[in-house]
mmCIF file of C-alpha atoms and ligand atoms in Angstrom:
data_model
loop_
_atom_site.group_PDB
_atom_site.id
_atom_site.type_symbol
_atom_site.label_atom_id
_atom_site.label_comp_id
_atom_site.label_asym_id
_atom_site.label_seq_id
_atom_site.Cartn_x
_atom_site.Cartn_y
_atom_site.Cartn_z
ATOM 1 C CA UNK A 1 65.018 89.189 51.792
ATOM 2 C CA UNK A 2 67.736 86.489 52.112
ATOM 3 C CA UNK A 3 69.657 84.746 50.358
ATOM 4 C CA UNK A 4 68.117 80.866 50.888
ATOM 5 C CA UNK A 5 68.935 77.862 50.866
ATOM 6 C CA UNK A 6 68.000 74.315 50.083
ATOM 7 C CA UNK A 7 65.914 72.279 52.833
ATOM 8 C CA UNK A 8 66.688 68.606 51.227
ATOM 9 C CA UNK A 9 69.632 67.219 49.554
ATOM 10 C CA UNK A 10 67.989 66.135 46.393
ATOM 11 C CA UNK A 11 67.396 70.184 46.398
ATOM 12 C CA UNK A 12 70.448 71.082 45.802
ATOM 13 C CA UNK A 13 70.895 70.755 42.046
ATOM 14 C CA UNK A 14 67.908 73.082 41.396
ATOM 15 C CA UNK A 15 69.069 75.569 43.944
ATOM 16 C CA UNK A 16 72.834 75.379 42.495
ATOM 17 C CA UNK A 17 71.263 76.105 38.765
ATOM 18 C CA UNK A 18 68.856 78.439 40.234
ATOM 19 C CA UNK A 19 72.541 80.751 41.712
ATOM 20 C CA UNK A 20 73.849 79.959 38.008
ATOM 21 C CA UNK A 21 71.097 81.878 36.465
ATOM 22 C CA UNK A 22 71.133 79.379 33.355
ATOM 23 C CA UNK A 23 74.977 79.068 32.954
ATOM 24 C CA UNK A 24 76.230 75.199 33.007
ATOM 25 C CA UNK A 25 76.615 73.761 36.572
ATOM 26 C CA UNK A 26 80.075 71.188 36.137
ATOM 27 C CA UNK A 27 78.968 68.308 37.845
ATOM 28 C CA UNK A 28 81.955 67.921 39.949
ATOM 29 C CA UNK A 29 81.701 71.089 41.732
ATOM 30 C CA UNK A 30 77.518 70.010 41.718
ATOM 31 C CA UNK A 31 79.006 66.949 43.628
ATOM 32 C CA UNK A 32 81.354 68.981 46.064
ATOM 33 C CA UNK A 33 78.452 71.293 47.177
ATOM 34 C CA UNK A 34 76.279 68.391 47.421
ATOM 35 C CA UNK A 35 78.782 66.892 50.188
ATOM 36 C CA UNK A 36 79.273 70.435 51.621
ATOM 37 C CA UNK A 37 75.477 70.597 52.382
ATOM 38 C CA UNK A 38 75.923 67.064 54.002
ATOM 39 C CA UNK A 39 78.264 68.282 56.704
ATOM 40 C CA UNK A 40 76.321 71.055 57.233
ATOM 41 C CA UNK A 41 73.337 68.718 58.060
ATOM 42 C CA UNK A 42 70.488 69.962 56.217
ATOM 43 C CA UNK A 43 68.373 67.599 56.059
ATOM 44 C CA UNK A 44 68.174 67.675 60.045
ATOM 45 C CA UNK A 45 67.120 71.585 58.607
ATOM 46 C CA UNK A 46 68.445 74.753 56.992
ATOM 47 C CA UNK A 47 70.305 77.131 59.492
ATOM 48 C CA UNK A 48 69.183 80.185 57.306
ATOM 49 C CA UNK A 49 65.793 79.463 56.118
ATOM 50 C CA UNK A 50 65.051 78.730 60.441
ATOM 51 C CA UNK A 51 67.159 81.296 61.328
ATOM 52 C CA UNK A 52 65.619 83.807 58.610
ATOM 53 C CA UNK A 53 61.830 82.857 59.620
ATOM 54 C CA UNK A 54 63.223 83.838 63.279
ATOM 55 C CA UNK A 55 64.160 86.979 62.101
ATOM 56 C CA UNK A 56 61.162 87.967 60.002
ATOM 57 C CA UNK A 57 58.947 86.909 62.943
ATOM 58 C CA UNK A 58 60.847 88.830 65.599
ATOM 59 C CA UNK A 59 60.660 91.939 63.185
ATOM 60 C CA UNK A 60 57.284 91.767 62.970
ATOM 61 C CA UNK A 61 56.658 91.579 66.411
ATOM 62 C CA UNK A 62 58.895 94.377 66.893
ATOM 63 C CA UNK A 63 57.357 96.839 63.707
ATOM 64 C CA UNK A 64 53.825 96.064 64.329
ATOM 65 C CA UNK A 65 53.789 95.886 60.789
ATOM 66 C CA UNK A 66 53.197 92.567 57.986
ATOM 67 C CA UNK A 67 56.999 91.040 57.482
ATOM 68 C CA UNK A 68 57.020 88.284 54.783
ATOM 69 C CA UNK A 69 60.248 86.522 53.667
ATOM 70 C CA UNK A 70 61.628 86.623 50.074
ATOM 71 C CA UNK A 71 64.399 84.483 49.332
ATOM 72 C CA UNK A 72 67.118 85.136 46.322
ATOM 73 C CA UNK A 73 67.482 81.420 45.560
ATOM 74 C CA UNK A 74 65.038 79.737 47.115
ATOM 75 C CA UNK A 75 61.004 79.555 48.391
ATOM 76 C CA UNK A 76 59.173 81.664 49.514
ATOM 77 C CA UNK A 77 60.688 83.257 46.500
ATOM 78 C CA UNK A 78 60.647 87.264 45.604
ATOM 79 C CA UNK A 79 58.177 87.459 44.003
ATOM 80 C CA UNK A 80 56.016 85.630 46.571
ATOM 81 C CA UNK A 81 56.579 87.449 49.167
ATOM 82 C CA UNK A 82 55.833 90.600 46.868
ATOM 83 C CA UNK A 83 52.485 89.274 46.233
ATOM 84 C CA UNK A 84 51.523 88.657 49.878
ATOM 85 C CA UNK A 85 52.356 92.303 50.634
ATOM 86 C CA UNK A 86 50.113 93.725 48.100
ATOM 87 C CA UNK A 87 47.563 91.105 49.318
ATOM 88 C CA UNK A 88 46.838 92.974 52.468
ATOM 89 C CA UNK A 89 46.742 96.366 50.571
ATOM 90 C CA UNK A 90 50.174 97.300 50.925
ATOM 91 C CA UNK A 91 50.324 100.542 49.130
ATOM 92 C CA UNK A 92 54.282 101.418 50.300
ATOM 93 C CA UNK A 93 56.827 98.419 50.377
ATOM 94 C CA UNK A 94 59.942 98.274 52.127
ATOM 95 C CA UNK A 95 62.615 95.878 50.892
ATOM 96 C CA UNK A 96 65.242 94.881 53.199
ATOM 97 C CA UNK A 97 68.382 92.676 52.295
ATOM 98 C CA UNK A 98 69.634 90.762 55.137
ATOM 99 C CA UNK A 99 73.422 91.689 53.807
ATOM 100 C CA UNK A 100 74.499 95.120 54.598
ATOM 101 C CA UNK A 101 76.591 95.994 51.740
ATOM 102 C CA UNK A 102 75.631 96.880 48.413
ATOM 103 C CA UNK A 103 77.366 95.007 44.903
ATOM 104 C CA UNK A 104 75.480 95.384 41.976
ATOM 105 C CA UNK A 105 76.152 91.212 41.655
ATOM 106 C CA UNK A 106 74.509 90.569 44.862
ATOM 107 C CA UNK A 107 71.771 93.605 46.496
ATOM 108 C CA UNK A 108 70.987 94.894 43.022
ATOM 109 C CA UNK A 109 69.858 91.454 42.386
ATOM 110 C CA UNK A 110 67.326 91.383 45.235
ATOM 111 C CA UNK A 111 66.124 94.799 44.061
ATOM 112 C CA UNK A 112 65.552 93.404 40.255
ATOM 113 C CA UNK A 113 63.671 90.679 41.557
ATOM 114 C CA UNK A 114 61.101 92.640 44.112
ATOM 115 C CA UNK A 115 60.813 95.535 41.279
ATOM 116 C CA UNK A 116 60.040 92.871 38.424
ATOM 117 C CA UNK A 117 57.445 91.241 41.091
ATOM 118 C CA UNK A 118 56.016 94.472 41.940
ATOM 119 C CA UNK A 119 55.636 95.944 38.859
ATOM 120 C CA UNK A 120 54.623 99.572 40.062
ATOM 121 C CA UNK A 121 51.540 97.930 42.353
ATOM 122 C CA UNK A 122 53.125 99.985 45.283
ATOM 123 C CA UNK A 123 55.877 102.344 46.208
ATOM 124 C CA UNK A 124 59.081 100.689 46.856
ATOM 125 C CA UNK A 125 61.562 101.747 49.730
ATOM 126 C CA UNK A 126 64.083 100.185 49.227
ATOM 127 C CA UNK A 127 67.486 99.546 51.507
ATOM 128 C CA UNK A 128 70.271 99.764 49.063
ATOM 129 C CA UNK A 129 72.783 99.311 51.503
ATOM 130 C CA UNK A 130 72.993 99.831 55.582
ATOM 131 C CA UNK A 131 77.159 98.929 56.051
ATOM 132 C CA UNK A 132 77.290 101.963 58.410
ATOM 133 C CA UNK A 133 74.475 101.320 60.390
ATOM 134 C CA UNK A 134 75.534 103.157 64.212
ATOM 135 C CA UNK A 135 73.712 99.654 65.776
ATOM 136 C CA UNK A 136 75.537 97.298 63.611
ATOM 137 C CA UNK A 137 78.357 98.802 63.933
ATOM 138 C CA UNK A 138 77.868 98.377 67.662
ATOM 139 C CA UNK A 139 76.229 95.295 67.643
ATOM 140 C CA UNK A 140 79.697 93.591 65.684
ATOM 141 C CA UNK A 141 82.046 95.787 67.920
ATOM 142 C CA UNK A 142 80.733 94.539 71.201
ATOM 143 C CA UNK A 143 81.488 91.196 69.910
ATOM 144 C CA UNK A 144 85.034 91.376 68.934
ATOM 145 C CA UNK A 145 85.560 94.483 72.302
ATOM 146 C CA UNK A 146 88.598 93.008 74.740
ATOM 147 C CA UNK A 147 89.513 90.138 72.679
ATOM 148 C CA UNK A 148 93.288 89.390 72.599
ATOM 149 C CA UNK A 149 93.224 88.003 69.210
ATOM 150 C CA UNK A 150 94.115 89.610 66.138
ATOM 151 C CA UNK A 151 90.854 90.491 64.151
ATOM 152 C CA UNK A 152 89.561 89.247 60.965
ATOM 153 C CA UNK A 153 86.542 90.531 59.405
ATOM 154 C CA UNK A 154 85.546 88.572 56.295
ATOM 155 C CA UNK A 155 82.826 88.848 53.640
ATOM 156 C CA UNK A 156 81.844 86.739 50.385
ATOM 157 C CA UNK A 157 84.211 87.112 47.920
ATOM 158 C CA UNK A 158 83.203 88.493 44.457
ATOM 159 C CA UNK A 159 84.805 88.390 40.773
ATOM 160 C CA UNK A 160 86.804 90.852 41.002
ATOM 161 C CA UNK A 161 86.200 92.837 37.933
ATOM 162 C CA UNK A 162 83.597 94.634 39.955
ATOM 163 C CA UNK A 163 86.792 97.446 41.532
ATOM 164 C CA UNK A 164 87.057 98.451 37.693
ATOM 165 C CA UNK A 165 83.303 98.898 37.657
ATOM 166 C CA UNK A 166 83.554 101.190 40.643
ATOM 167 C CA UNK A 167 80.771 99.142 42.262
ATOM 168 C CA UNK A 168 81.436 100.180 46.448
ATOM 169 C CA UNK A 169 81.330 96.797 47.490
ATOM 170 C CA UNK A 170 84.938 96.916 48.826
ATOM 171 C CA UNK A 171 84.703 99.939 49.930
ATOM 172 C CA UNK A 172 82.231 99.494 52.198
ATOM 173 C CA UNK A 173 83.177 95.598 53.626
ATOM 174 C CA UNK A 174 86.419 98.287 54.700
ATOM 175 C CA UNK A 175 84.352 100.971 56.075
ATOM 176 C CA UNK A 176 81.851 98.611 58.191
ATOM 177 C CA UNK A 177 85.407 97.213 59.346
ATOM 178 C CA UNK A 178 87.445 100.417 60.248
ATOM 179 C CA UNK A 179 84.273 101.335 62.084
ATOM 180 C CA UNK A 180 83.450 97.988 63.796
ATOM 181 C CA UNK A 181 87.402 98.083 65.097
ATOM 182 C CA UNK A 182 87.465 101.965 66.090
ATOM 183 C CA UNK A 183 84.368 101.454 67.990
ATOM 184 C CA UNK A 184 85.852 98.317 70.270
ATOM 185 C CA UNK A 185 88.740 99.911 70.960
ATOM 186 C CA UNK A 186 90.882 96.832 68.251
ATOM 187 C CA UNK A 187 94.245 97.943 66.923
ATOM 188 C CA UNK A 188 95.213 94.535 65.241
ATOM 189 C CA UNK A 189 93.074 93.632 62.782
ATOM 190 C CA UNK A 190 92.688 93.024 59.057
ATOM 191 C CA UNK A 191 90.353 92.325 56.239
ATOM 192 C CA UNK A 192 90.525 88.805 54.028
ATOM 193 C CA UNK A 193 87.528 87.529 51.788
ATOM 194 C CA UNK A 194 85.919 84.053 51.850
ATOM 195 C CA UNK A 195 83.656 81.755 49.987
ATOM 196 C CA UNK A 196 85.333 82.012 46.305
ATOM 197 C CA UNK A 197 83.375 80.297 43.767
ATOM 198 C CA UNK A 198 85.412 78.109 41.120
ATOM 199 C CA UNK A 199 83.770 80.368 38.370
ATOM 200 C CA UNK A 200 86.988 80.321 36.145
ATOM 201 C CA UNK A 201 87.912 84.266 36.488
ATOM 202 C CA UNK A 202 89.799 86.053 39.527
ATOM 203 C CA UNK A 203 88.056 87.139 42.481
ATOM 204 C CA UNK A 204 88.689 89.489 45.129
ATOM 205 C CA UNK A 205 91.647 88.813 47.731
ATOM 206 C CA UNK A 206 93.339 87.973 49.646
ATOM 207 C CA UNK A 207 91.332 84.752 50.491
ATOM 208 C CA UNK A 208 91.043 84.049 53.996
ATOM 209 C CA UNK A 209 92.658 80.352 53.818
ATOM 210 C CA UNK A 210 95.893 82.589 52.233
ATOM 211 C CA UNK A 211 95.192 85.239 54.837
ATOM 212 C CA UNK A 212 95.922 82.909 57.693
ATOM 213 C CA UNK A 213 99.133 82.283 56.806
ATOM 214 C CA UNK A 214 99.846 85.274 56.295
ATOM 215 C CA UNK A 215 99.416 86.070 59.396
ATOM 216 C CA UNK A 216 100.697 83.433 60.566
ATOM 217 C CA UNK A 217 104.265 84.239 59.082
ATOM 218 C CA UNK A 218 103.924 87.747 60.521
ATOM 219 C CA UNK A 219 103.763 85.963 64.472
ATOM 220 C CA UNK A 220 100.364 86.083 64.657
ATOM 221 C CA UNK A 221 99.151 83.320 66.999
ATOM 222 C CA UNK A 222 95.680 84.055 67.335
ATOM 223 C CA UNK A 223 92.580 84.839 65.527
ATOM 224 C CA UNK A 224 88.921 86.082 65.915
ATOM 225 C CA UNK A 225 87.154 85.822 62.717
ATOM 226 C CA UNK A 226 84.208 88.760 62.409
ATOM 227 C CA UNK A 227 82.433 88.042 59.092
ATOM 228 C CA UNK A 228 80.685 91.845 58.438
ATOM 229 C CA UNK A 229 79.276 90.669 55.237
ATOM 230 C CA UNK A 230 77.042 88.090 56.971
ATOM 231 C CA UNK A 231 74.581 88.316 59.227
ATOM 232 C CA UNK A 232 73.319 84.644 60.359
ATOM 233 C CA UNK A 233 74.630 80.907 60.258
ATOM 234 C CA UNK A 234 74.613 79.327 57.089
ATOM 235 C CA UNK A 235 77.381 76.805 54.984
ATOM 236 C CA UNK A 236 79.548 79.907 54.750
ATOM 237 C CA UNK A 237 79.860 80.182 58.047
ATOM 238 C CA UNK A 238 79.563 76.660 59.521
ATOM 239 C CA UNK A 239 81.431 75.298 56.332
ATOM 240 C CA UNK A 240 83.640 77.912 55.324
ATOM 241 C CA UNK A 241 84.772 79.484 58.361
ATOM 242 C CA UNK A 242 84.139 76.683 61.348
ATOM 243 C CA UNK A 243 85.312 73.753 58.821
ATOM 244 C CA UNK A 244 87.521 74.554 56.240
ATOM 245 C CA UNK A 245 89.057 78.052 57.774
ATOM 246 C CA UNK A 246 89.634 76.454 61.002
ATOM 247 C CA UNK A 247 91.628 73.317 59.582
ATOM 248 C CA UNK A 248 93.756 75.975 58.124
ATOM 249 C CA UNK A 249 94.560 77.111 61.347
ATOM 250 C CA UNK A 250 94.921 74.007 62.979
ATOM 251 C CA UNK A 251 97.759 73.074 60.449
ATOM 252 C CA UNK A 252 99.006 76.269 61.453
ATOM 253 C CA UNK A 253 99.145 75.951 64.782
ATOM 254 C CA UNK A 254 96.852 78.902 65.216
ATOM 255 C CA UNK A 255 94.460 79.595 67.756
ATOM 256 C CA UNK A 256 90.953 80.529 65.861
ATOM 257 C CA UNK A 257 87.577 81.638 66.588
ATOM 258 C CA UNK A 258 84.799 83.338 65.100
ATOM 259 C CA UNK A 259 82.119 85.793 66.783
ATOM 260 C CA UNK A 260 78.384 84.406 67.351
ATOM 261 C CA UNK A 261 76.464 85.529 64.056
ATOM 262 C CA UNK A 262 73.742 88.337 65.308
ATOM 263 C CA UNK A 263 70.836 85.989 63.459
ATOM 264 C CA UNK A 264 67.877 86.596 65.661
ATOM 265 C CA UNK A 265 69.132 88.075 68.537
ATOM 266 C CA UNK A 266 66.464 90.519 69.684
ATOM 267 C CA UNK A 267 69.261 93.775 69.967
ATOM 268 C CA UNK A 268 70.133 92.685 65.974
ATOM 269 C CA UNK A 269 66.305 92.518 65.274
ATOM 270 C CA UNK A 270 65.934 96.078 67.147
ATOM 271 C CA UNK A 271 68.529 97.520 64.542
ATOM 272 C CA UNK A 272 66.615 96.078 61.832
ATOM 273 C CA UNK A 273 63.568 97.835 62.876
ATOM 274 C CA UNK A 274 64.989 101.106 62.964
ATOM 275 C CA UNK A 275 66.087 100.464 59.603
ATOM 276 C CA UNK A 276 62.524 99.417 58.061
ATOM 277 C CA UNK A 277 60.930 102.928 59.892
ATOM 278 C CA UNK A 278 63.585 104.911 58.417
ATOM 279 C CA UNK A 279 63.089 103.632 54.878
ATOM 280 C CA UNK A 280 59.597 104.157 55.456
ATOM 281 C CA UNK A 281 59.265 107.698 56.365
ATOM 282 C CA UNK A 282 61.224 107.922 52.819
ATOM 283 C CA UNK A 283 59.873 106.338 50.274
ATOM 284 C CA UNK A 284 62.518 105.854 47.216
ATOM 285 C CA UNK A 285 61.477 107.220 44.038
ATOM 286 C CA UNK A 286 63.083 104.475 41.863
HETATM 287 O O1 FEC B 1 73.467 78.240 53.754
HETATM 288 C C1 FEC B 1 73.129 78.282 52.578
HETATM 289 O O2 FEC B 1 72.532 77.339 52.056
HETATM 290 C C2 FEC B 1 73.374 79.471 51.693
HETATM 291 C C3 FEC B 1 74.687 80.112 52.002
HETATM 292 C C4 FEC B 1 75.085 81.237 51.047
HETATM 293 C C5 FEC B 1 75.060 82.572 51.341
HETATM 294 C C6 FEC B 1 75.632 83.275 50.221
HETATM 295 C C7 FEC B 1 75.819 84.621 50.180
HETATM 296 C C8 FEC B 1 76.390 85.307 49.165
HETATM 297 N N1 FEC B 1 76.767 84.790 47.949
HETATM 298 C C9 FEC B 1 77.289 85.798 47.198
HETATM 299 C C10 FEC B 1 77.769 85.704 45.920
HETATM 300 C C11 FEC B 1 77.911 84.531 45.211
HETATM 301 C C12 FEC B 1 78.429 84.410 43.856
HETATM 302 C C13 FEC B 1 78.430 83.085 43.519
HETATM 303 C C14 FEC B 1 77.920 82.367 44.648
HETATM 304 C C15 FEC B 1 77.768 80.984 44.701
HETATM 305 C C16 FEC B 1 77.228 80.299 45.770
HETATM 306 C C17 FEC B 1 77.037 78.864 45.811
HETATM 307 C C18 FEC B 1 76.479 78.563 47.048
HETATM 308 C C19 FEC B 1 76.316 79.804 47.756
HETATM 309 N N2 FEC B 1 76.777 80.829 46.954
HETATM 310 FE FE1 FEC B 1 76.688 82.814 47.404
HETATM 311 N N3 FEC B 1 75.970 82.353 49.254
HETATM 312 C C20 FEC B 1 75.636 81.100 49.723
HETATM 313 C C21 FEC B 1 75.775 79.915 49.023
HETATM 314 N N4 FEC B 1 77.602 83.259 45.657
HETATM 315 C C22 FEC B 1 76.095 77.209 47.587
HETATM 316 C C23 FEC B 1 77.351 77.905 44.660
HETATM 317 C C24 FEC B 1 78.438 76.944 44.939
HETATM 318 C C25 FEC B 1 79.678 77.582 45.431
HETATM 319 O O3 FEC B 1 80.288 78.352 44.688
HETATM 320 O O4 FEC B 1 79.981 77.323 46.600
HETATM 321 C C26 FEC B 1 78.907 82.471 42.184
HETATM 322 C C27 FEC B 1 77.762 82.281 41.266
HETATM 323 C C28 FEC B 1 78.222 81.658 39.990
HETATM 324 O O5 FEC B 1 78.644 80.484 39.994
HETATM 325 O O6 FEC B 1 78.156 82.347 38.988
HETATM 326 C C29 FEC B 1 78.856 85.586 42.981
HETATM 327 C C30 FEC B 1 77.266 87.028 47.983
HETATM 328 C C31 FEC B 1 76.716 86.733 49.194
HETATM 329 C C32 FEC B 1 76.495 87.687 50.393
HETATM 330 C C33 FEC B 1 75.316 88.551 50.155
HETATM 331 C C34 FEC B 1 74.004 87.812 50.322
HETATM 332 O O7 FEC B 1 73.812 87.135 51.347
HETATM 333 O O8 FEC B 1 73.178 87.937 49.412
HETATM 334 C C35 FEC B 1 77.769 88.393 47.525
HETATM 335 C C36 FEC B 1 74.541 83.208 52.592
#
């Protein structure tokens, strides 16, 4: 499953309602992400939804086994995807999340969707969350390993009232970090959140734009961005990070970069795969 994203411009508005869930879209921000998804050139084509369909593909190569794609926000929805699987007789189903850390405002949302769609037709195994993953963790540190930069891993930021909800988002964007920097060997590094949504309550910091500074004002002169809580090119990348985040640092006068996203690369795909078998010699019970 992924997240999606709109193939047209004229898509946009039903894709932007479709994240709201219901609650009113205010048509200037409707307006902003409409010009966001103009830079990013989608209607030459979706980075994620090509880059996702890569992935599914190479997985199923890999697995031997039926892959089908169910996006959060877009088509093939869920629920589709759900019903494709049970078309071939699917009696276990795995569920995947291609985001490795679990927020009950983001993977428990996947999981309500395939569960609904399912509706007890098969056993679900379900990924809740794979942030620790050995091959991640050294697919991302072979990345950032001999860089002189200082390292920033990044993730999407979330409202922030999910810390007092104990919900281990945090936690584990920190974890997948530590590990990611341990394993290459990278003393200087920190953690900043991206991607804030003008939703009118606090969010998690420190924002990455703020981070730069930051670091900036502590003599940092260099950066390699490493965003852990994504795992292909999409507008929070290629807008977010190789746009907006890299103005920042331009005004800064600071040299930035950001790793190559692992979207289909066949050693990423082999970690996804040993994934999917694991969940499936344990089916969850949920
Ligand atoms: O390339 C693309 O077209 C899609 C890029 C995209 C990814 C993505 C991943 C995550 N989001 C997460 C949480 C939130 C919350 C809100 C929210 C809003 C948006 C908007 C766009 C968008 N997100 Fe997203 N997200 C992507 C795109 N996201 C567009 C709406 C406009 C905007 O704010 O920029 C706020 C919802 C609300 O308004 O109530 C919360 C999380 C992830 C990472 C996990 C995952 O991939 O599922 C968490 C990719």
């Amino acid at each position: 499953m992924a997240y999606g994203s709109p193939e047209r411009l004229e898509d946009v508005p039903a894709y932007y309602a479709d994240i709201r869930g219901g609650r009113p879209v205010r048509p200037e921000l409707l307006q902003d992400l409409v010009e966001r998804y103009r830079q990013l050139g989608i209607e030459d084509g979706s980075p994620l939804n090509a880059i996702t369909e890569e992935t599914r593909a190479a997985l199923e190569a890999e697995l031997g086994i039926p892959v089908f794609t169910g996006m959060k926000h877009w088509t093939p929805r869920i629920a589709e995807a759900a019903e494709r699987a049970l078309a071939t007789g699917a009696t276990t189903i795995t569920g995947l999340v291609l985001a490795p850390h679990y927020s009950r405002l983001s993977i428990a949302g996947y999981r309500a969707q395939l569960e609904d769609a399912l509706a007890g037709r098969a056993e679900l195994a379900f990924v809740e969350s794979w942030h620790d993953e050995p091959g991640l963790v050294d697919f991302l540190a072979e990345r950032v390993r001999g860089t002189e930069a200082h390292v920033v891993f990044t993730a999407h930021s979330l409202p922030a009232r999910i810390l007092d909800e104990g919900d281990p988002y945090q936690e584990q964007l920190l974890e997948t970090s530590r590990l990611v920097a341990e394993r290459a060997g990278i003393e200087a590094w920190s953690f900043s959140y991206q991607s804030e949504s003008d939703t009118g309550e606090p969010w998690l910091r420190p924002d990455i734009l703020d981070h730069l500074a930051e670091l900036h004002g502590n003599g940092v002169r260099a950066v390699l961005v490493c965003p852990v809580g994504f795992v292909a090119d999409h507008l929070e990348i290629r807008f977010d990070l190789d746009t907006e985040a890299a103005q920042r640092a331009a005004e800064l006068d600071l040299a930035f970069a950001r790793i190559e996203m692992p979207n289909a690369d066949p050693a990423f795909v082999q970690v996804l795969s040993g994934i999917v078998r694991r969940a499936l010699a344990v089916p969850s019970t949920a």
